XYZ file of C-alpha atoms in Angstrom:
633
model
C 0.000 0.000 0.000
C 1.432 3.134 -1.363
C 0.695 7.103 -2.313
C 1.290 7.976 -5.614
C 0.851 11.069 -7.728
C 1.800 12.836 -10.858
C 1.482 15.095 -13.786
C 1.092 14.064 -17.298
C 0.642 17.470 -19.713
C -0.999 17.431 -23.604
C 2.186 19.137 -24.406
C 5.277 18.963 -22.059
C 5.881 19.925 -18.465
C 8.358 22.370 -16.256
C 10.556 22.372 -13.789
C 7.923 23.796 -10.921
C 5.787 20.497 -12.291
C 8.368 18.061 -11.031
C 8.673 20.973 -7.918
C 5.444 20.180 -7.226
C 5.169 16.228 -7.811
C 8.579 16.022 -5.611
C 6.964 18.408 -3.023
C 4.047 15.949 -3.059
C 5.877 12.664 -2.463
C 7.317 13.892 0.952
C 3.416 14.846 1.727
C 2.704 11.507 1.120
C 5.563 9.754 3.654
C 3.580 8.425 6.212
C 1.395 6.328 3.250
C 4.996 4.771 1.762
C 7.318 4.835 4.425
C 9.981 2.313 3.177
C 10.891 4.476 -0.073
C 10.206 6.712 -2.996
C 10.574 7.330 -6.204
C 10.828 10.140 -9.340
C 10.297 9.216 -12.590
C 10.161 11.996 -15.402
C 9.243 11.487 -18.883
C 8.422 12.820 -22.241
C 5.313 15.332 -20.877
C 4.844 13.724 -17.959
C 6.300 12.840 -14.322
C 5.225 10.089 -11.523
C 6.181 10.013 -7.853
C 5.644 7.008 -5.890
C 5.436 6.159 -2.068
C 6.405 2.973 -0.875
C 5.215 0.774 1.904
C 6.486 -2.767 1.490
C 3.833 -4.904 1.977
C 5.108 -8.023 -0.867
C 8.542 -8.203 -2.225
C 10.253 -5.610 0.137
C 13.616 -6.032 -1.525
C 12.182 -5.296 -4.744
C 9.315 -3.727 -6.129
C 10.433 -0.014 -6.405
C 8.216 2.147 -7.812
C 7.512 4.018 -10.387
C 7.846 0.597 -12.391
C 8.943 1.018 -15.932
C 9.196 -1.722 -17.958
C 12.097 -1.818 -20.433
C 10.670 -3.202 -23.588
C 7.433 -1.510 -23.543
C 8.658 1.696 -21.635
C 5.116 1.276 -19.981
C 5.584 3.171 -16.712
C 3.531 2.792 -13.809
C 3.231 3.955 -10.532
C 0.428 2.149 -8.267
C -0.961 1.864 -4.829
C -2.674 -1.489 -3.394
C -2.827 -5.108 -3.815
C -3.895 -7.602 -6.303
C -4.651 -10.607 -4.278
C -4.220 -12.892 -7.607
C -1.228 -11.258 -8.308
C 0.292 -15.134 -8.621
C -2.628 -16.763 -10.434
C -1.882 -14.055 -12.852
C 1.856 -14.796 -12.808
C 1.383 -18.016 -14.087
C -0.725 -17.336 -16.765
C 1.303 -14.623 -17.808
C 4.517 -16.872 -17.719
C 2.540 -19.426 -19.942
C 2.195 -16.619 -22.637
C 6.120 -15.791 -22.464
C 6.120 -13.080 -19.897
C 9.282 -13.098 -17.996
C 9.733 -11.223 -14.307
C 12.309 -10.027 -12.276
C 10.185 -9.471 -8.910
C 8.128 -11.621 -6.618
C 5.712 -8.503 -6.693
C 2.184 -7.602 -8.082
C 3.479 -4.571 -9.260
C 5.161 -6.432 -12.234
C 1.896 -8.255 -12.583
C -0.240 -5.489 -12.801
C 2.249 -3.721 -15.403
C 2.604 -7.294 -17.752
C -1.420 -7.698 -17.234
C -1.753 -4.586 -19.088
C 0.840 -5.625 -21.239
C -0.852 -8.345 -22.541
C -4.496 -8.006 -22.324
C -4.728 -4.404 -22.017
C -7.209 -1.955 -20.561
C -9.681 -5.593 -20.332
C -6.979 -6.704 -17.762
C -8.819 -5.262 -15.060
C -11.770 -8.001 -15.536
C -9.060 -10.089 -13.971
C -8.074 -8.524 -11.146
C -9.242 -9.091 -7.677
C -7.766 -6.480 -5.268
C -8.121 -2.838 -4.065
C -5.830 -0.697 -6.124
C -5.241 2.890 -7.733
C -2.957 3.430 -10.200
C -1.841 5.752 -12.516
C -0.043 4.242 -15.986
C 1.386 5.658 -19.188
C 1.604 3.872 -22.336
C 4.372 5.698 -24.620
C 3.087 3.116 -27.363
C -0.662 5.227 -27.599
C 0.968 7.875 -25.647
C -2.014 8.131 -23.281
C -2.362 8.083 -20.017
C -4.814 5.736 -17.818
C -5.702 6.050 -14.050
C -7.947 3.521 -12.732
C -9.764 3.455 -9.002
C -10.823 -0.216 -7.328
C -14.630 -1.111 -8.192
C -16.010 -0.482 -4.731
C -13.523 2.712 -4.091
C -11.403 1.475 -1.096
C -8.040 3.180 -2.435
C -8.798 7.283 -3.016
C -7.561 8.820 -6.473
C -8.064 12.432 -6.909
C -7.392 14.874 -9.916
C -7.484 17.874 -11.852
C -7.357 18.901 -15.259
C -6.392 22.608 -15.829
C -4.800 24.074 -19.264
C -4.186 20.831 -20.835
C -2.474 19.585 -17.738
C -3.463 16.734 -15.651
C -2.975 16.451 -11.821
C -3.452 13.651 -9.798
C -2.795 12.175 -6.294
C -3.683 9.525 -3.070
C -4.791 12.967 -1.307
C -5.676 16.337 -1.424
C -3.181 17.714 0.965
C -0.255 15.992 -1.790
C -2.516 17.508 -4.927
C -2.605 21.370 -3.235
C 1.119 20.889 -3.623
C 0.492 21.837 -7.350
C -0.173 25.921 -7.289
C -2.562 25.513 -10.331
C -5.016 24.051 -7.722
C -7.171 27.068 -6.585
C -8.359 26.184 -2.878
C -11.956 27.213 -3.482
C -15.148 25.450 -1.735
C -17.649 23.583 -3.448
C -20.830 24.885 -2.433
C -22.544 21.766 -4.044
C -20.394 19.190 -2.571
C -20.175 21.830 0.870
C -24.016 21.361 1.252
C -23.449 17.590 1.047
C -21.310 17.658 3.616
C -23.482 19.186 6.135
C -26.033 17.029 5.193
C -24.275 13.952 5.250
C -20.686 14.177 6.392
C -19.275 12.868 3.602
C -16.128 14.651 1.606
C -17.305 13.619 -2.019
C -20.808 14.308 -4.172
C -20.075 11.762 -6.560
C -17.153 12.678 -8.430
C -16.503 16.261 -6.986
C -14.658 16.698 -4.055
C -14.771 20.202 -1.448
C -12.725 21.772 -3.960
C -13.885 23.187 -6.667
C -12.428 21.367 -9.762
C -10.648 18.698 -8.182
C -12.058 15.438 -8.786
C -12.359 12.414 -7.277
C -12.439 8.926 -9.638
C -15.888 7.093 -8.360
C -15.229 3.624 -7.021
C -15.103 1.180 -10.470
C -14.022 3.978 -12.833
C -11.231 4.520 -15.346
C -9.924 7.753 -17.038
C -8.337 7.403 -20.069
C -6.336 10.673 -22.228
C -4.706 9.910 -25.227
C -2.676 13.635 -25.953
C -4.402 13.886 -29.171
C -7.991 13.433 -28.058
C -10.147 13.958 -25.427
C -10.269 12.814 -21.884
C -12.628 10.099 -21.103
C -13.674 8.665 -18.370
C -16.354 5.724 -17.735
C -17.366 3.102 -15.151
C -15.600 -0.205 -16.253
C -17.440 -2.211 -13.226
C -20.581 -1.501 -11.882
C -23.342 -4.261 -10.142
C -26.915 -5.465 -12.218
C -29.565 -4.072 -11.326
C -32.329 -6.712 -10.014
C -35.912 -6.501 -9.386
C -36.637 -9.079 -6.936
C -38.340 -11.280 -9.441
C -35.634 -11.776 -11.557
C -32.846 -12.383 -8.603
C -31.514 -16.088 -7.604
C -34.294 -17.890 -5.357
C -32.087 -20.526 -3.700
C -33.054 -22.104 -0.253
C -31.548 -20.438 3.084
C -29.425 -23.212 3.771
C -27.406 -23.777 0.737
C -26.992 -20.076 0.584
C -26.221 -20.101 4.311
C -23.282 -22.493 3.475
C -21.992 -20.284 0.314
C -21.918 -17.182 2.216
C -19.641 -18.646 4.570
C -17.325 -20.306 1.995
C -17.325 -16.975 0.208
C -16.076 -15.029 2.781
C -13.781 -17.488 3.743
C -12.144 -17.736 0.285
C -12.488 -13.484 0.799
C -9.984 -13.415 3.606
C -7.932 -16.163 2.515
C -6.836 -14.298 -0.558
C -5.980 -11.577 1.893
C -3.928 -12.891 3.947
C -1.072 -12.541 1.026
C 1.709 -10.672 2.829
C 5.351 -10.490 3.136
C 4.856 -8.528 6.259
C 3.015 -9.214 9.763
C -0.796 -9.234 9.193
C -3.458 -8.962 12.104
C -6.108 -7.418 12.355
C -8.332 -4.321 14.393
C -10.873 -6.409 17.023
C -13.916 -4.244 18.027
C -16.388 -7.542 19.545
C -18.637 -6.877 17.011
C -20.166 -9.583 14.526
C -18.003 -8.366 11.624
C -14.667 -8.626 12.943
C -15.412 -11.649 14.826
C -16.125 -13.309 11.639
C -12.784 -11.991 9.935
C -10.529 -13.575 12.434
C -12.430 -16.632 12.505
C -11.902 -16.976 9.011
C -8.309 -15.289 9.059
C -7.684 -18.580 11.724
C -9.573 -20.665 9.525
C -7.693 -19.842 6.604
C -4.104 -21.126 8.428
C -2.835 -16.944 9.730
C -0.263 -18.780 12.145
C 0.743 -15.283 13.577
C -2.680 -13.809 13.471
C -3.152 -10.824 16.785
C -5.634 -8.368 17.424
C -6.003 -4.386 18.251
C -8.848 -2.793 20.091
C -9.809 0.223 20.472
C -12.332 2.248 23.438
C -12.362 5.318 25.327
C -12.129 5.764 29.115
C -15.811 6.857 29.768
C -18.339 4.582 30.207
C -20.494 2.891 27.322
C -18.038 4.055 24.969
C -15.574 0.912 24.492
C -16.820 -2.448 24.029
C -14.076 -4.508 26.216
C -16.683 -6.938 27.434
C -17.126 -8.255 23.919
C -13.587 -7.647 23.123
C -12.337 -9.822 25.547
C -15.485 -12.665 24.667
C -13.682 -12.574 21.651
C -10.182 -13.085 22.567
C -11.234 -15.846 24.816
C -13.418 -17.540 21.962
C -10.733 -17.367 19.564
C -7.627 -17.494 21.756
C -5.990 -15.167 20.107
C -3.536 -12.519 21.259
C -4.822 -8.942 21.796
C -4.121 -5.431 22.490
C -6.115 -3.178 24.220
C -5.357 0.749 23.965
C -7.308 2.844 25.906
C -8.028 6.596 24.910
C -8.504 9.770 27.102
C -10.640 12.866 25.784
C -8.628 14.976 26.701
C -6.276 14.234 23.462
C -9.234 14.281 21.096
C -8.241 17.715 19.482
C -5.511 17.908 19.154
C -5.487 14.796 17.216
C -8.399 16.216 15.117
C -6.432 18.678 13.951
C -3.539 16.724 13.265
C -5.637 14.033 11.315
C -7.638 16.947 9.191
C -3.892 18.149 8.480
C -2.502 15.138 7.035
C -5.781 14.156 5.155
C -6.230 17.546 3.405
C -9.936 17.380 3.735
C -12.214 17.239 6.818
C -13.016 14.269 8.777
C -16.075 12.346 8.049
C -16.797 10.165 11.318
C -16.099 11.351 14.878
C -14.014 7.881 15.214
C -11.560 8.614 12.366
C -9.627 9.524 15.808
C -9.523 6.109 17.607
C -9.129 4.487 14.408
C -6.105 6.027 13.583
C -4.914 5.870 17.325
C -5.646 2.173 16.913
C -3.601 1.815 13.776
C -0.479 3.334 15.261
C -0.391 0.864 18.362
C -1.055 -2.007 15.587
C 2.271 -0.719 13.566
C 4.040 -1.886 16.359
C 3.089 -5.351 15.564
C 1.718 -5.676 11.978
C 1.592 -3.880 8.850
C -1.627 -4.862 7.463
C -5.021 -5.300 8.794
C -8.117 -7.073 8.105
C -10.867 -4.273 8.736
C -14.755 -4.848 9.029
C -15.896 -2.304 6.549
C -18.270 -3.022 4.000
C -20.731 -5.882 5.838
C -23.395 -3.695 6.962
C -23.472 -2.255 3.429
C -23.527 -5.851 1.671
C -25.317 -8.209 4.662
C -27.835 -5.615 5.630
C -26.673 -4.546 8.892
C -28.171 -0.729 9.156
C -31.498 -1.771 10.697
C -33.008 2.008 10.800
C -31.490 3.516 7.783
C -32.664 0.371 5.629
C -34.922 -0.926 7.183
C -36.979 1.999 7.058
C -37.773 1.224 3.798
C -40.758 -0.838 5.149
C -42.301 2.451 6.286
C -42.499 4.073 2.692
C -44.066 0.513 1.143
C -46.578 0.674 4.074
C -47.377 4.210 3.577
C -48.538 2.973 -0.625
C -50.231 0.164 0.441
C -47.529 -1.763 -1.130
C -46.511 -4.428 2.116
C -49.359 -4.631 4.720
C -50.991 -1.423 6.565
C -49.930 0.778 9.271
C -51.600 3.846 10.538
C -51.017 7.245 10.230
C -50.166 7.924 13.653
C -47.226 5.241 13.765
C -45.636 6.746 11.103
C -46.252 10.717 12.110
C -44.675 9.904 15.816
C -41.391 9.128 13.717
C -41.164 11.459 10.583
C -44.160 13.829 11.518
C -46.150 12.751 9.012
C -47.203 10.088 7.088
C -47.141 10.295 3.241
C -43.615 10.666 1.483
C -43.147 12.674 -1.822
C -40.711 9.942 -3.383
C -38.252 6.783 -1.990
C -35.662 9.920 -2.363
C -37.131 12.143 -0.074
C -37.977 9.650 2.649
C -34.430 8.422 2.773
C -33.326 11.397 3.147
C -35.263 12.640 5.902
C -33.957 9.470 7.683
C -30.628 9.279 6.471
C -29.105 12.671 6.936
C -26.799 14.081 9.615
C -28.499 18.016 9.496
C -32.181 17.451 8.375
C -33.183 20.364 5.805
C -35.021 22.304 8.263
C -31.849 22.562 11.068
C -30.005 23.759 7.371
C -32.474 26.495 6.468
C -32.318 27.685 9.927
C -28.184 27.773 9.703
C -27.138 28.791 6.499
C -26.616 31.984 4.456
C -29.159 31.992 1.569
C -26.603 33.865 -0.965
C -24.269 30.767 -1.813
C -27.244 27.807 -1.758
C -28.287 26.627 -4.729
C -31.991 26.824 -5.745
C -34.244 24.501 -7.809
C -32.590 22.932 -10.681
C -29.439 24.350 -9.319
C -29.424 21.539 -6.341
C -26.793 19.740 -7.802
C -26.666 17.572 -4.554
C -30.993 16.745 -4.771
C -29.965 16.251 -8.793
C -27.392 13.885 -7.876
C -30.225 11.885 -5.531
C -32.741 12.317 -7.886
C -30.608 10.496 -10.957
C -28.986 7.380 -8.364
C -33.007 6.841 -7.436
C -33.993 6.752 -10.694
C -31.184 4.130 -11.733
C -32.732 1.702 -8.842
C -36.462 2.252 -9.862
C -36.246 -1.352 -10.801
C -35.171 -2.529 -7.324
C -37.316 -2.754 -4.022
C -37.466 0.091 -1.573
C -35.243 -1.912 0.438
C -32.768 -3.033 -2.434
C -32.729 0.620 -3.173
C -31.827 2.079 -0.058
C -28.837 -0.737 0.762
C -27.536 -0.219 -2.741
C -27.488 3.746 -2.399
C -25.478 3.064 1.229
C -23.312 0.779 -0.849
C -22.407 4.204 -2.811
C -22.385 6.744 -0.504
C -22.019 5.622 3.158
C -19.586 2.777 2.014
C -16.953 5.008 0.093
C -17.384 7.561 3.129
C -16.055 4.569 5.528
C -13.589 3.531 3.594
C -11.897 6.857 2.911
C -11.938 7.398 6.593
C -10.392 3.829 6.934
C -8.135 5.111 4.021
C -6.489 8.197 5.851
C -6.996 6.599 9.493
C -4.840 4.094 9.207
C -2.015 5.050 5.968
C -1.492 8.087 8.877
C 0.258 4.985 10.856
C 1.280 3.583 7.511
C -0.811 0.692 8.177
C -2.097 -0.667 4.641
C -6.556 -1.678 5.727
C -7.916 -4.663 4.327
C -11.639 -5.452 3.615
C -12.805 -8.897 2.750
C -16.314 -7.766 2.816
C -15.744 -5.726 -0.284
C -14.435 -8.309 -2.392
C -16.387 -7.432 -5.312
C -17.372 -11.097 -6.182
C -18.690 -11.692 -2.785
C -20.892 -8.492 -3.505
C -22.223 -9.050 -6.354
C -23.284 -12.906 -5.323
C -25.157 -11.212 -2.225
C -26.907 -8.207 -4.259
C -28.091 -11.519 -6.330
C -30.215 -12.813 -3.602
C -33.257 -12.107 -2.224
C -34.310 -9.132 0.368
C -35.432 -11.564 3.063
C -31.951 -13.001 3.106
C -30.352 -9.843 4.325
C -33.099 -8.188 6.718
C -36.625 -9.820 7.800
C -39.042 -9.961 10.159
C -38.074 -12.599 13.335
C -39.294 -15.497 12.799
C -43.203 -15.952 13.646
C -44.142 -12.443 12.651
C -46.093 -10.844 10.248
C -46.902 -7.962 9.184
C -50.728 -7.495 9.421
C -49.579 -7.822 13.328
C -47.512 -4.422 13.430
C -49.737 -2.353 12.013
C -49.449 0.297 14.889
C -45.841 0.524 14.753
C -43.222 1.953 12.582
C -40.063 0.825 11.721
C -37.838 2.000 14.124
C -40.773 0.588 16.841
C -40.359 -2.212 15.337
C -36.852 -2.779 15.521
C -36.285 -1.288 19.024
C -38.475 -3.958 20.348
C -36.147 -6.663 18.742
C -38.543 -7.664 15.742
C -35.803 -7.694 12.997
C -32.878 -10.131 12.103
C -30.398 -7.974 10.325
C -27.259 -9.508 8.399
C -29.724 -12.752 8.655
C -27.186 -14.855 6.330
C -23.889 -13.461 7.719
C -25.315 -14.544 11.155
C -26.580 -17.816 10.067
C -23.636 -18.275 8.144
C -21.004 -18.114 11.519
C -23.681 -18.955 13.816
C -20.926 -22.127 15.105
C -18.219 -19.613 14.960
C -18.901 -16.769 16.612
C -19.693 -16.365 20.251
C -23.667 -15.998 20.598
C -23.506 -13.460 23.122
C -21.547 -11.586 20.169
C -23.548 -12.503 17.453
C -26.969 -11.431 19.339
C -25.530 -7.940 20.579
C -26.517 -4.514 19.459
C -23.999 -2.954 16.748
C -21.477 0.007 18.266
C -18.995 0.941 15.327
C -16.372 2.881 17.301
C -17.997 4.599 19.640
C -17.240 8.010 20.393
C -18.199 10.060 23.284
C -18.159 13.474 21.006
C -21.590 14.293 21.593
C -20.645 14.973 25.516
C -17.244 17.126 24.587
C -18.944 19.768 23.331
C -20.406 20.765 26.438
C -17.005 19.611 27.670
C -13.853 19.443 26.441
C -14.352 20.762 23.145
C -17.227 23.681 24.215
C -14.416 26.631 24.072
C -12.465 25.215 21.135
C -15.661 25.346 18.957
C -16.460 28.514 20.114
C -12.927 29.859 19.190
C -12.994 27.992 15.352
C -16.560 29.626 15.110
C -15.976 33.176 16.255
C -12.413 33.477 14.404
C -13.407 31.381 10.525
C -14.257 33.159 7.491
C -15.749 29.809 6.108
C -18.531 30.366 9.001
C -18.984 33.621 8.517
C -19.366 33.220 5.296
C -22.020 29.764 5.457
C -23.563 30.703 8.776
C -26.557 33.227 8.849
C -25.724 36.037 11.556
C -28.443 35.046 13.390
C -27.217 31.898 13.723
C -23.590 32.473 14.233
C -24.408 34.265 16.893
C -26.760 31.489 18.341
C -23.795 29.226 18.089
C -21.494 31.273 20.191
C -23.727 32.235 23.113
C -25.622 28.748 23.667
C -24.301 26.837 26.742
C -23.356 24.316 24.583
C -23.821 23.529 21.035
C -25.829 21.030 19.309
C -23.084 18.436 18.907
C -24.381 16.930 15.242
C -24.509 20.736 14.224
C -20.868 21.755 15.789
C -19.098 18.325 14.575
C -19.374 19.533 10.600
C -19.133 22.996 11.443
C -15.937 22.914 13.202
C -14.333 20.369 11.392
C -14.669 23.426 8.287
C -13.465 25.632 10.122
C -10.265 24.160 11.153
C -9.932 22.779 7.532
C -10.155 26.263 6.054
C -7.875 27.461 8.391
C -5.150 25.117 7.859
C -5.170 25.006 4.077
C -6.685 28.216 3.331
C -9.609 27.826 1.212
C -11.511 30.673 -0.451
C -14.906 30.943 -1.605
């Protein structure tokens, strides 16, 4: 796992190019730690980051291969990298590494751009081809390694992060107001393929750019999922499918466990990384540990389940225990070395949990991605029940169930109701907060136009079907960028079985009922009075029902039956706390504020006794962003 970056120009490049892409590789030292490299060629130049995860004595990067001159410079894994070998040897290719790097490069080499039909792995890469003199950059199908750019007077920028690319003065730090407002309403640091900054992009999970110098830049999604009605998806019995699931993510962390380095893995007593290092056992890890992670108050750390864990597995584990009174300071270190804001609150203890692991392992298996693929988001999915019931389309429920939850009982669209349940600043708390000047009206809402087209792709799907498939795209790149940055800060390369993409696309084949249902025995004509949140508080649903059912003899039941956590954080609390005066201070001295924030409620803001913490966590984490990288509007 690497950083990488570059320029590549229609024309040719200067000297403050390579400036820049040289400046940009020491930004990036804590993602390659074990070396670097410069190559400069005809209009173009790569920089590469290195951490050694296969082939440490060889392997350096940028790779150019000497018949070709195809150079590449790339950051990730291809867990088939020796499959691939073979076949490639059968066709004549010879190698002079034990690395995938060499893979990827001679997989190109002899299949071309279709080479990435055969690759199973989490990469981003950027390659040029002095043969069509083009150049291609290529993000992993679900998006777990970040690739931004920018294209400015026939020059193209690109980078593992934002704080590398503003080493390039072409970049003009200006805000997004689009992808801004998406922000606040969701916390998450991309609207599809635009990033906070105006004009820098970000590749979407599955997509390939391709610029040949005398044509035009193109860019299209070379992997995306089928879209199912349920009619037309696999019917097979539970228990067959039961047994699948389990073999396929088995043979998910099996192929991940390739390493040249120490590989554990981060331990929270949840179901999800229970299962991982059952299977990481299973699949013969002899050196297999665990990290945990919990703060010092209580009901934020989950050491009873932890240690269930470590018993059931017999496995050895780390505890590290966090005090608030560190929290900021590692904020604003984090949003520093990212170059964007933080997403989650627990991007903190994540990252504090990936430097204690460095002192063990390199790599880490990592639970992100089940909740997206199983079904394991019981309200924001679930939900979905509510908007059938409200069209008559799955049983009745009355009016008044419904309006004690959204305050009413009809819903415009699936769009709008998913909102309303899946945002972190509802549109009323924004209309009260924001400046009117900057937001963008009617068919200017690029972030509702964004909504609006993703819905309409899924019109074929179930509500339910819908709603996990639009977390798939949004909330699952959001977790894995902040599983990105979290842990390549403690140059610690993060694993994720649960998004190997043929695991995904076998459960997206299967039925609704096989990720969330009812419990067994009910029905729906019996919850007519309740809504779905009711419902589920009172223990009516079986989320990630064929994950469960799946590792139901290898996980401990007390773990497998318990309420999720994911990282707790005791945030809400510090801002009538520990982090009450800081906010104040980031909201009385930032110009981004001033210039979002309505007076009124600036001023609201700064004299409350203490903040509304889901309102303060986005604002603040702006305002120290701004600060530190000064962005304009």
């Amino acid at each position: 796992m690497c950083g990488i970056i570059g320029v590549f120009a229609k024309e040719s490049i200067h000297q403050h190019d390579i400036n820049s892409v040289e400046a940009g590789v020491e930004s990036l030292a804590l993602r390659g730690p074990d070396g670097k490299g410069i190559h400069l060629g005809p209009g173009f130049c790569f920089g590469h980051r290195r951490l050694a995860i296969l082939d440490p004595e060889t392997g350096k990067q940028p790779w150019v291969d000497g018949d070709s001159g195809v150079v590449l410079t790339y950051n990730g894994e291809i867990y088939n990298f020796r499959e691939l070998k073979e076949q490639l040897i059968q066709r004549g290719h010879q190698f002079v590494s034990s690395c995938d790097t060499e893979v990827l490069l001679k997989s190109y080499l002899e299949w071309g751009r279709d080479c990435l039909e055969r690759f199973n792995g989490i990469f981003a890469f950027a390659l040029f081809d002095p043969r069509e003199d083009a150049l291609w950059l290529v993000r992993d199908r679900l998006g777990v390694k970040p690739l931004y750019y920018h294209f400015y007077k026939s020059k193209l920028r690109f980078a593992s992060s934002l704080k590398a690319l503003f080493e390039f003065p072409e970049i003009e730090r200006t805000i997004d107001p689009s992808a801004l407002l998406h922000y606040l309403k969701t916390i998450r640091t991309t609207l599809g393929n635009r990033t906070l900054v105006r004009d820098v992009f970000s590749l979407n999970p599955g997509e390939e750019l391709w610029w040949k110098r005398t044509g035009q830049l193109r860019t299209r999604l070379y992997w995306q999922m089928d879209i199912l009605p349920e009619s037309e998806k696999s019917q097979p019995d539970l228990a067959p499918a039961v047994d699948e699931a389990r073999a396929r993510v088995d043979e998910a962390v099996r192929d991940q466990l390739i390493s040249d380095v120490p590989l554990g893995g981060f331990l929270s007593g949840g179901i999800d990384s229970s299962v991982l290092t059952s299977a990481a056992i299973t699949g013969g890890s002899k050196q297999f540990g665990t990290f945990s992670v919990g703060y010092e108050e209580s009901g934020f750390n989950e050491w009873e389940y932890v240690r269930k864990a470590v018993s059931y597995y017999d496995v050895p584990n780390k505890e590290i225990q966090l005090r608030g009174d560190e929290y900021l300071s590692d904020w604003e270190w984090l949003v520093s070395e990212k170059g964007l804001p933080l997403s989650a609150p627990n991007e903190v203890p994540i990252w504090h949990l990936a430097k204690s692991f460095r002192s063990r392992f390199c790599v880490a298996l990592t639970g992100e991605g089940a909740d997206e693929v199983f079904g394991g988001y019981v309200g924001p999915t679930f939900c979905a029940v509510d908007f059938d019931r409200s069209r008559g389309l799955l049983g009745s429920v009355e009016d008044k169930a419904l309006h004690r939850l959204y305050g009413r009982s009809q819903f415009e669209s699936r769009m709008a109701h998913f909102s309303g349940v899946n945002s972190w600043l509802s549109d009323d708390k924004l209309n009260g907060l924001l400046e009117t000047h900057w937001l963008p009206q009617g068919d200017g809402n690029q972030v509702d136009q964004y909504y609006r087209e993703l819905f309409k792709s899924l019109e074929k799907c179930t509500t339910f079907d819908a709603y996990l498939r639009v977390h798939l795209r949004i909330n699952l790149e959001g977790l894995l960028s902040r599983l990105d940055t979290s842990t390549m800060a403690a140059s610690v390369e993060g694993r994720v079985p649960f998004t190997d993409h043929r695991l995904v696309e076998w459960v997206y084949s299967l039925p609704d009922h096989f990720k969330m249902d009812l419990v067994s025995g009910t029905n729906w004509d019996a919850l007519s009075r309740k809504n779905s949140f009711e419902i589920s508080d009172e223990g009516g649903v079986d989320s990630k029902r064929l994950l469960r059912s799946a590792f139901k003899d290898r996980v401990s039941s007390s773990i497998l039956n318990r309420p999720k956590m994911s990282f707790p954080v005791p945030f809400t609390d510090w801002f009538s706390t520990l982090l009450k005066e800081p906010f104040r201070d980031y909201i009385n001295e930032s110009s981004a504020i001033e210039w979002m924030v309505s007076p009124a409620a600036r001023s609201s803001l700064l004299t409350h006794p203490a903040p509304d913490p889901m309102l303060a966590w986005p604002l603040m984490n702006l305002a120290m962003w701004q600060k530190q990288f000064g962005l304009r509007f």
